[in-house]
XYZ file of N, CA and C in Angstrom:
576
model
N 50.352 194.814 -42.021
C 49.651 193.575 -42.252
C 50.594 192.379 -42.133
N 51.833 192.551 -42.643
C 52.814 191.470 -42.562
C 53.171 191.165 -41.109
N 53.244 192.207 -40.275
C 53.552 191.993 -38.863
C 52.436 191.222 -38.173
N 51.207 191.576 -38.472
C 50.063 190.885 -37.861
C 50.059 189.424 -38.283
N 50.263 189.165 -39.565
C 50.312 187.785 -40.062
C 51.465 187.018 -39.422
N 52.644 187.634 -39.296
C 53.792 186.987 -38.660
C 53.507 186.678 -37.192
N 52.902 187.625 -36.464
C 52.546 187.391 -35.064
C 51.536 186.256 -34.930
N 50.547 186.231 -35.825
C 49.540 185.171 -35.796
C 50.187 183.816 -36.034
N 51.058 183.702 -37.026
C 51.741 182.438 -37.321
C 52.632 181.999 -36.161
N 53.333 182.930 -35.519
C 54.154 182.591 -34.344
C 53.287 182.094 -33.200
N 52.153 182.760 -32.969
C 51.229 182.350 -31.905
C 50.694 180.945 -32.168
N 50.261 180.676 -33.416
C 49.723 179.358 -33.760
C 50.811 178.277 -33.618
N 52.052 178.583 -33.999
C 53.146 177.631 -33.861
C 53.412 177.337 -32.387
N 53.429 178.376 -31.554
C 53.629 178.200 -30.111
C 52.527 177.318 -29.525
N 51.269 177.593 -29.901
C 50.137 176.810 -29.397
C 50.241 175.356 -29.848
N 50.597 175.137 -31.106
C 50.677 173.773 -31.631
C 51.785 172.976 -30.948
N 52.872 173.628 -30.586
C 53.978 172.935 -29.927
C 53.600 172.565 -28.496
N 52.886 173.439 -27.801
C 52.604 173.247 -26.379
C 51.301 172.526 -26.076
N 50.455 172.321 -27.038
C 49.154 171.703 -26.776
C 49.216 170.196 -26.997
N 48.270 169.497 -26.360
C 48.178 168.048 -26.511
C 47.079 167.663 -27.481
N 46.769 166.370 -27.508
C 45.723 165.884 -28.391
C 44.351 166.118 -27.770
N 43.304 165.920 -28.553
C 41.929 166.114 -28.102
C 41.585 165.064 -27.049
N 41.034 165.522 -25.932
C 40.755 164.645 -24.804
C 39.327 164.104 -24.850
N 39.145 162.917 -24.286
C 37.838 162.281 -24.154
C 36.995 163.067 -23.145
N 35.658 163.148 -23.385
C 34.765 163.842 -22.462
C 33.920 164.889 -23.173
N 33.315 165.798 -22.387
C 32.489 166.869 -22.954
C 33.319 167.705 -23.920
N 32.673 168.125 -25.013
C 33.334 168.991 -25.987
C 32.283 169.931 -26.583
N 32.639 171.161 -26.793
C 31.729 172.135 -27.396
C 32.388 172.853 -28.554
N 31.556 173.318 -29.494
C 32.035 174.022 -30.681
C 31.205 175.283 -30.904
N 31.845 176.336 -31.368
C 31.164 177.557 -31.803
C 31.784 177.953 -33.146
N 30.937 178.139 -34.167
C 31.416 178.432 -35.518
C 30.722 179.657 -36.087
N 31.444 180.385 -36.919
C 30.886 181.479 -37.707
C 31.227 181.187 -39.157
N 30.234 181.300 -40.040
C 30.480 180.971 -41.440
C 29.783 181.909 -42.400
N 30.248 181.870 -43.628
C 29.650 182.637 -44.719
C 29.218 181.646 -45.792
N 27.959 181.738 -46.231
C 27.443 180.854 -47.262
C 27.117 181.615 -48.531
N 27.634 181.118 -49.654
C 27.386 181.728 -50.963
C 26.592 180.751 -51.821
N 25.529 181.251 -52.432
C 24.671 180.443 -53.298
C 24.732 181.039 -54.702
N 24.950 180.200 -55.728
C 25.065 180.733 -57.091
C 23.845 180.413 -57.958
N 22.685 180.206 -57.323
C 21.454 179.948 -58.074
C 20.805 181.272 -58.479
N 19.729 181.215 -59.286
C 19.085 182.436 -59.763
C 18.548 183.283 -58.604
N 17.857 182.680 -57.678
C 17.438 183.356 -56.452
C 18.474 182.957 -55.421
N 19.429 183.840 -55.132
C 20.619 183.431 -54.395
C 20.845 184.269 -53.143
N 20.130 183.971 -52.062
C 20.401 184.715 -50.826
C 21.695 184.233 -50.180
N 22.538 185.159 -49.741
C 23.743 184.776 -49.005
C 23.385 184.651 -47.526
N 24.195 183.896 -46.780
C 23.932 183.733 -45.358
C 25.201 183.933 -44.547
N 25.009 184.448 -43.348
C 26.030 184.438 -42.303
C 25.490 183.471 -41.260
N 26.258 182.422 -40.945
C 25.813 181.375 -40.026
C 26.575 181.468 -38.716
N 25.871 181.302 -37.623
C 26.477 181.135 -36.307
C 25.887 179.856 -35.729
N 26.737 178.884 -35.403
C 26.257 177.622 -34.841
C 27.038 177.278 -33.590
N 26.393 176.556 -32.706
C 27.065 175.986 -31.551
C 26.546 174.574 -31.352
N 27.448 173.660 -31.035
C 27.050 172.285 -30.763
C 27.834 171.783 -29.562
N 27.199 170.874 -28.832
C 27.775 170.343 -27.600
C 27.515 168.853 -27.558
N 28.490 168.110 -27.044
C 28.322 166.670 -26.991
C 29.492 166.000 -26.326
N 29.761 164.770 -26.749
C 30.770 163.946 -26.099
C 31.842 163.535 -27.102
N 33.098 163.719 -26.694
C 34.238 163.274 -27.485
C 34.554 161.860 -27.018
N 34.209 160.845 -27.816
C 34.367 159.444 -27.426
C 35.813 158.969 -27.485
N 36.596 159.580 -28.350
C 38.013 159.270 -28.499
C 38.630 160.464 -29.221
N 39.939 160.476 -29.439
C 40.501 161.594 -30.206
C 39.933 161.689 -31.627
N 39.238 160.646 -32.072
C 38.744 160.600 -33.451
C 37.259 160.911 -33.611
N 36.416 160.606 -32.621
C 34.959 160.655 -32.822
C 34.270 161.578 -31.814
N 33.471 162.527 -32.335
C 32.615 163.407 -31.532
C 31.182 163.252 -32.013
N 30.232 163.152 -31.081
C 28.802 163.158 -31.391
C 28.106 164.137 -30.458
N 27.207 164.942 -31.014
C 26.492 165.917 -30.206
C 25.296 166.481 -30.942
N 24.787 167.582 -30.430
C 23.646 168.272 -31.030
C 23.852 169.768 -30.858
N 23.116 170.542 -31.655
C 23.312 171.979 -31.561
C 22.194 172.792 -32.155
N 22.414 174.094 -32.145
C 21.465 175.078 -32.670
C 22.256 176.144 -33.418
N 21.606 176.801 -34.361
C 22.286 177.839 -35.119
C 21.365 178.988 -35.464
N 21.962 180.011 -36.029
C 21.237 181.172 -36.524
C 21.795 181.492 -37.899
N 20.960 181.367 -38.941
C 21.347 181.704 -40.311
C 20.742 183.067 -40.647
N 21.594 184.069 -40.755
C 21.145 185.406 -41.116
C 21.150 185.478 -42.641
N 19.973 185.421 -43.243
C 19.829 185.340 -44.694
C 19.500 186.708 -45.272
N 20.215 187.097 -46.307
C 19.979 188.378 -46.957
C 18.772 188.338 -47.881
N 18.283 189.516 -48.241
C 17.151 189.643 -49.170
C 17.600 189.200 -50.559
N 16.710 188.497 -51.266
C 17.033 188.032 -52.613
C 15.800 188.150 -53.502
N 16.012 188.548 -54.760
C 14.929 188.672 -55.741
C 15.416 188.154 -57.083
N 14.470 187.613 -57.883
C 14.808 187.112 -59.208
C 13.695 187.482 -60.176
N 14.067 187.990 -61.351
C 13.102 188.314 -62.399
C 12.317 189.578 -62.104
N 11.383 189.916 -63.068
C 10.604 191.132 -62.893
C 9.371 191.110 -63.800
N 8.209 191.401 -63.203
C 6.963 191.595 -63.946
C 6.301 192.843 -63.382
N 6.186 193.877 -64.192
C 5.590 195.146 -63.761
C 6.192 195.647 -62.452
N 7.502 195.513 -62.294
C 8.168 195.985 -61.083
C 8.103 195.026 -59.914
N 7.565 193.823 -60.116
C 7.488 192.809 -59.061
C 8.389 191.634 -59.433
N 9.236 191.150 -58.506
C 10.101 190.005 -58.821
C 9.297 188.719 -58.973
N 9.770 187.810 -59.866
C 9.146 186.484 -60.028
C 9.195 185.705 -58.716
N 10.386 185.710 -58.135
C 10.594 185.022 -56.866
C 11.298 185.990 -55.926
N 11.010 185.832 -54.623
C 11.699 186.679 -53.661
C 11.758 185.979 -52.311
N 12.699 186.450 -51.530
C 12.826 186.013 -50.141
C 13.330 187.200 -49.359
N 12.566 187.576 -48.341
C 12.957 188.700 -47.511
C 14.123 188.313 -46.618
N 14.865 189.314 -46.163
C 15.936 189.068 -45.199
C 15.311 188.579 -43.902
N 15.854 187.506 -43.342
C 15.320 186.965 -42.094
C 16.354 186.091 -41.412
N 16.022 185.673 -40.201
C 16.872 184.774 -39.435
C 16.202 183.402 -39.396
N 16.904 182.382 -39.891
C 16.420 181.006 -39.847
C 17.180 180.278 -38.740
N 16.466 179.452 -37.975
C 17.062 178.766 -36.829
C 17.063 177.254 -37.061
N 18.254 176.666 -37.327
C 18.330 175.208 -37.454
C 18.676 174.552 -36.112
N 18.098 173.382 -35.866
C 18.552 172.495 -34.782
C 19.051 171.226 -35.474
N 20.104 170.625 -34.929
C 20.760 169.554 -35.678
C 21.518 168.602 -34.768
N 21.791 167.417 -35.307
C 22.745 166.486 -34.736
C 24.085 166.776 -35.389
N 25.161 166.607 -34.637
C 26.494 166.930 -35.140
C 27.441 165.754 -34.905
N 28.131 165.352 -35.963
C 29.169 164.340 -35.857
C 30.453 164.864 -36.461
N 31.554 164.578 -35.800
C 32.853 165.009 -36.323
C 33.819 163.837 -36.263
N 34.538 163.644 -37.355
C 35.535 162.591 -37.455
C 36.893 163.250 -37.647
N 37.772 163.071 -36.665
C 39.148 163.561 -36.767
C 40.001 162.452 -37.363
N 40.883 162.811 -38.290
C 41.666 161.802 -38.997
C 42.936 161.378 -38.280
N 43.478 162.235 -37.413
C 44.743 161.914 -36.756
C 44.694 162.289 -35.280
N 45.690 161.829 -34.537
C 45.863 162.214 -33.136
C 46.951 163.272 -33.011
N 47.393 163.830 -34.112
C 48.451 164.828 -34.093
C 47.900 166.142 -33.548
N 48.802 167.092 -33.339
C 48.386 168.385 -32.784
C 47.525 169.166 -33.779
N 47.917 169.210 -35.037
C 47.096 169.825 -36.082
C 46.271 168.694 -36.699
N 44.929 168.833 -36.624
C 44.048 167.709 -36.932
C 43.140 168.010 -38.129
N 43.263 167.271 -39.233
C 42.268 167.379 -40.308
C 40.994 166.639 -39.887
N 39.826 167.159 -40.315
C 38.562 166.564 -39.873
C 37.470 166.664 -40.920
N 36.431 165.841 -40.743
C 35.152 165.932 -41.458
C 34.089 166.266 -40.417
N 33.170 167.152 -40.754
C 32.120 167.549 -39.824
C 30.780 167.509 -40.557
N 29.776 166.882 -39.947
C 28.443 166.798 -40.539
C 27.409 167.256 -39.526
N 26.570 168.192 -39.954
C 25.436 168.641 -39.165
C 24.186 168.342 -39.983
N 23.209 167.661 -39.379
C 21.979 167.312 -40.088
C 20.797 167.537 -39.161
N 19.797 168.262 -39.659
C 18.620 168.543 -38.847
C 17.564 169.269 -39.642
N 16.918 170.234 -38.969
C 15.799 170.934 -39.582
C 15.722 172.363 -39.051
N 15.206 173.249 -39.890
C 14.887 174.600 -39.424
C 13.603 174.533 -38.608
N 13.513 175.341 -37.558
C 12.352 175.284 -36.676
C 11.446 176.507 -36.828
N 11.773 177.413 -37.725
C 10.934 178.594 -37.943
C 10.864 178.904 -39.437
N 10.074 179.886 -39.803
C 9.935 180.357 -41.190
C 9.565 179.240 -42.164
N 8.666 178.366 -41.760
C 8.205 177.310 -42.649
C 8.987 176.019 -42.532
N 9.985 175.982 -41.707
C 10.837 174.819 -41.433
C 11.168 173.994 -42.671
N 12.301 173.350 -42.638
C 12.756 172.510 -43.740
C 14.094 171.895 -43.409
N 14.624 171.110 -44.315
C 15.865 170.375 -44.139
C 17.061 171.306 -43.960
N 17.973 170.914 -43.079
C 19.244 171.619 -42.884
C 20.353 170.568 -42.857
N 21.309 170.672 -43.758
C 22.453 169.766 -43.794
C 23.694 170.589 -44.096
N 24.755 170.364 -43.318
C 25.999 171.094 -43.499
C 27.152 170.095 -43.426
N 27.960 170.018 -44.482
C 29.096 169.090 -44.562
C 30.368 169.906 -44.758
N 31.340 169.740 -43.834
C 32.557 170.543 -43.884
C 33.800 169.657 -43.803
N 34.875 170.108 -44.435
C 36.198 169.496 -44.349
C 37.127 170.604 -43.884
N 37.928 170.309 -42.854
C 38.778 171.371 -42.346
C 39.966 170.881 -41.562
N 40.571 171.827 -40.848
C 41.753 171.549 -40.055
C 41.649 172.302 -38.735
N 41.981 171.603 -37.628
C 41.926 172.182 -36.281
C 43.351 172.456 -35.809
N 43.547 173.657 -35.242
C 44.836 174.062 -34.695
C 44.665 174.234 -33.186
N 45.457 173.549 -32.363
C 45.254 173.606 -30.915
C 45.689 174.933 -30.316
N 44.950 175.368 -29.296
C 45.342 176.530 -28.499
C 45.843 176.069 -27.138
N 45.236 174.994 -26.614
C 45.640 174.381 -25.347
C 45.205 172.922 -25.400
N 45.309 172.218 -24.282
C 44.877 170.823 -24.252
C 43.374 170.684 -24.498
N 42.610 171.704 -24.144
C 41.155 171.600 -24.227
C 40.502 172.551 -25.216
N 41.264 173.265 -26.009
C 40.639 174.203 -26.946
C 41.442 174.297 -28.237
N 40.776 174.789 -29.281
C 41.442 174.933 -30.568
C 40.663 175.829 -31.509
N 41.316 176.248 -32.558
C 40.705 177.017 -33.640
C 40.658 176.130 -34.869
N 39.619 176.311 -35.687
C 39.526 175.517 -36.911
C 39.081 176.398 -38.066
N 39.460 175.964 -39.255
C 38.989 176.588 -40.484
C 38.531 175.455 -41.388
N 37.383 175.662 -42.045
C 36.835 174.586 -42.866
C 36.071 175.155 -44.059
N 35.935 174.311 -45.076
C 35.162 174.641 -46.272
C 34.220 173.479 -46.551
N 33.127 173.768 -47.219
C 32.188 172.697 -47.533
C 30.928 173.224 -48.162
N 29.836 172.534 -47.864
C 28.566 172.890 -48.463
C 27.426 172.783 -47.477
N 26.347 173.446 -47.826
C 25.135 173.426 -47.001
C 23.942 173.280 -47.926
N 22.999 172.419 -47.533
C 21.721 172.307 -48.227
C 20.667 172.823 -47.264
N 19.932 173.828 -47.705
C 18.939 174.462 -46.845
C 17.607 174.517 -47.574
N 16.570 173.971 -46.956
C 15.219 174.043 -47.513
C 14.484 175.183 -46.821
N 14.184 176.232 -47.580
C 13.603 177.444 -47.017
C 12.324 177.819 -47.760
N 11.559 178.696 -47.159
C 10.341 179.206 -47.779
C 10.669 180.428 -48.621
N 10.186 180.434 -49.861
C 10.312 181.605 -50.736
C 8.911 182.007 -51.189
N 8.816 183.139 -51.870
C 7.529 183.590 -52.399
C 7.602 183.656 -53.915
N 6.598 183.048 -54.569
C 6.491 183.055 -56.022
C 5.365 183.987 -56.448
N 5.616 184.746 -57.508
C 4.617 185.663 -58.040
C 3.526 184.889 -58.780
N 2.275 185.192 -58.486
C 1.119 184.581 -59.149
C 0.242 185.691 -59.707
N -0.623 185.317 -60.652
C -1.496 186.312 -61.267
C -2.913 185.762 -61.335
N -3.858 186.580 -60.933
C -5.266 186.221 -61.117
C -5.845 187.201 -62.134
N -6.692 186.689 -63.006
C -7.248 187.530 -64.071
C -8.757 187.635 -63.935
N -9.229 188.780 -64.283
C -10.667 189.007 -64.377
C -10.993 189.270 -65.829
N -12.203 189.724 -66.091
C -12.616 189.967 -67.475
C -11.755 191.045 -68.128
N -11.466 192.138 -67.408
C -10.690 193.229 -67.983
C -9.457 193.600 -67.154
N -9.232 192.903 -66.066
C -8.133 193.265 -65.177
C -7.348 192.017 -64.753
N -6.214 192.281 -64.190
C -5.440 191.207 -63.558
C -4.836 191.770 -62.277
N -4.548 190.888 -61.364
C -3.881 191.305 -60.139
C -2.748 190.326 -59.844
N -1.698 190.871 -59.258
C -0.532 190.086 -58.899
C -0.519 189.863 -57.394
N -0.100 188.677 -56.984
C 0.023 188.363 -55.562
C 1.129 187.332 -55.390
N 1.555 187.152 -54.158
C 2.618 186.179 -53.865
C 2.069 185.002 -53.083
N 2.604 183.831 -53.423
C 2.223 182.601 -52.743
C 3.492 181.939 -52.212
N 3.442 181.478 -50.957
C 4.605 180.823 -50.344
C 4.875 179.461 -50.981
N 6.147 179.197 -51.218
C 6.602 177.866 -51.629
C 7.522 177.360 -50.530
N 7.050 176.375 -49.795
C 7.854 175.828 -48.702
C 8.863 174.824 -49.244
N 9.940 174.658 -48.506
C 10.989 173.680 -48.812
C 11.667 173.888 -50.169
N 11.847 175.146 -50.551
C 12.660 175.430 -51.738
C 14.117 175.174 -51.356
N 14.790 174.339 -52.105
C 16.127 173.880 -51.731
C 17.210 174.776 -52.315
N 18.076 175.280 -51.438
C 19.244 176.063 -51.823
C 20.495 175.265 -51.498
N 21.504 175.357 -52.357
C 22.792 174.727 -52.116
C 23.832 175.833 -51.990
N 24.576 175.800 -50.886
C 25.552 176.844 -50.576
C 26.967 176.287 -50.558
N 27.924 177.147 -50.914
C 29.339 176.923 -50.655
C 29.634 177.675 -49.364
N 30.298 177.021 -48.413
C 30.443 177.607 -47.080
C 31.911 177.641 -46.652
N 32.303 178.741 -46.009
C 33.604 178.898 -45.355
C 33.330 179.182 -43.887
N 33.971 178.418 -42.974
C 33.734 178.591 -41.540
C 35.024 178.715 -40.756
N 34.930 179.503 -39.691
C 35.990 179.607 -38.700
C 35.378 179.205 -37.379
N 36.041 178.348 -36.612
C 35.448 177.845 -35.395
C 36.377 177.840 -34.206
N 35.766 177.720 -33.033
C 36.494 177.606 -31.769
C 35.896 176.421 -31.029
N 36.744 175.548 -30.504
C 36.232 174.423 -29.711
C 36.824 174.479 -28.323
N 36.063 173.924 -27.384
C 36.459 173.983 -25.969
C 35.986 172.722 -25.251
């Protein structure tokens, strides 16, 4: 493990020494992230996003993109073996505008990244992702980044309801659209 880490650090140092600053023109990003939610109904997500746009200067990028949020199954509470709230495992698809602000023109670049848009399936809702990170150059036109931040996702969940009769009751689920989840997110990205 130490050898792999040493090789990785040597490779990143070599890339940082030989690469230039971010160039003006078309720029694309591909990110993979993990989202953790600490609420009572807390589905975790694996996010894959890509955005494309224009790098106006070494400091400012504006573009748009699409993503895939792979959300795990989540349940909360219990009544007669049925959860109070639940959300099945599914794939949510956000489309968004993307802005990135780089703080320096140096080879290793700290940045702020904001993605804002909406989910287009599963009841649709707000999608916002705010990240702070650092980009490490691989060449004049590409780099690797690591970032941390948060995500606000409005998703559809199911709430347990009960209907009663004179001597019986029945349980059923009703959709609640735009239930807001707040995630802590870690991302690794590649830009080109």
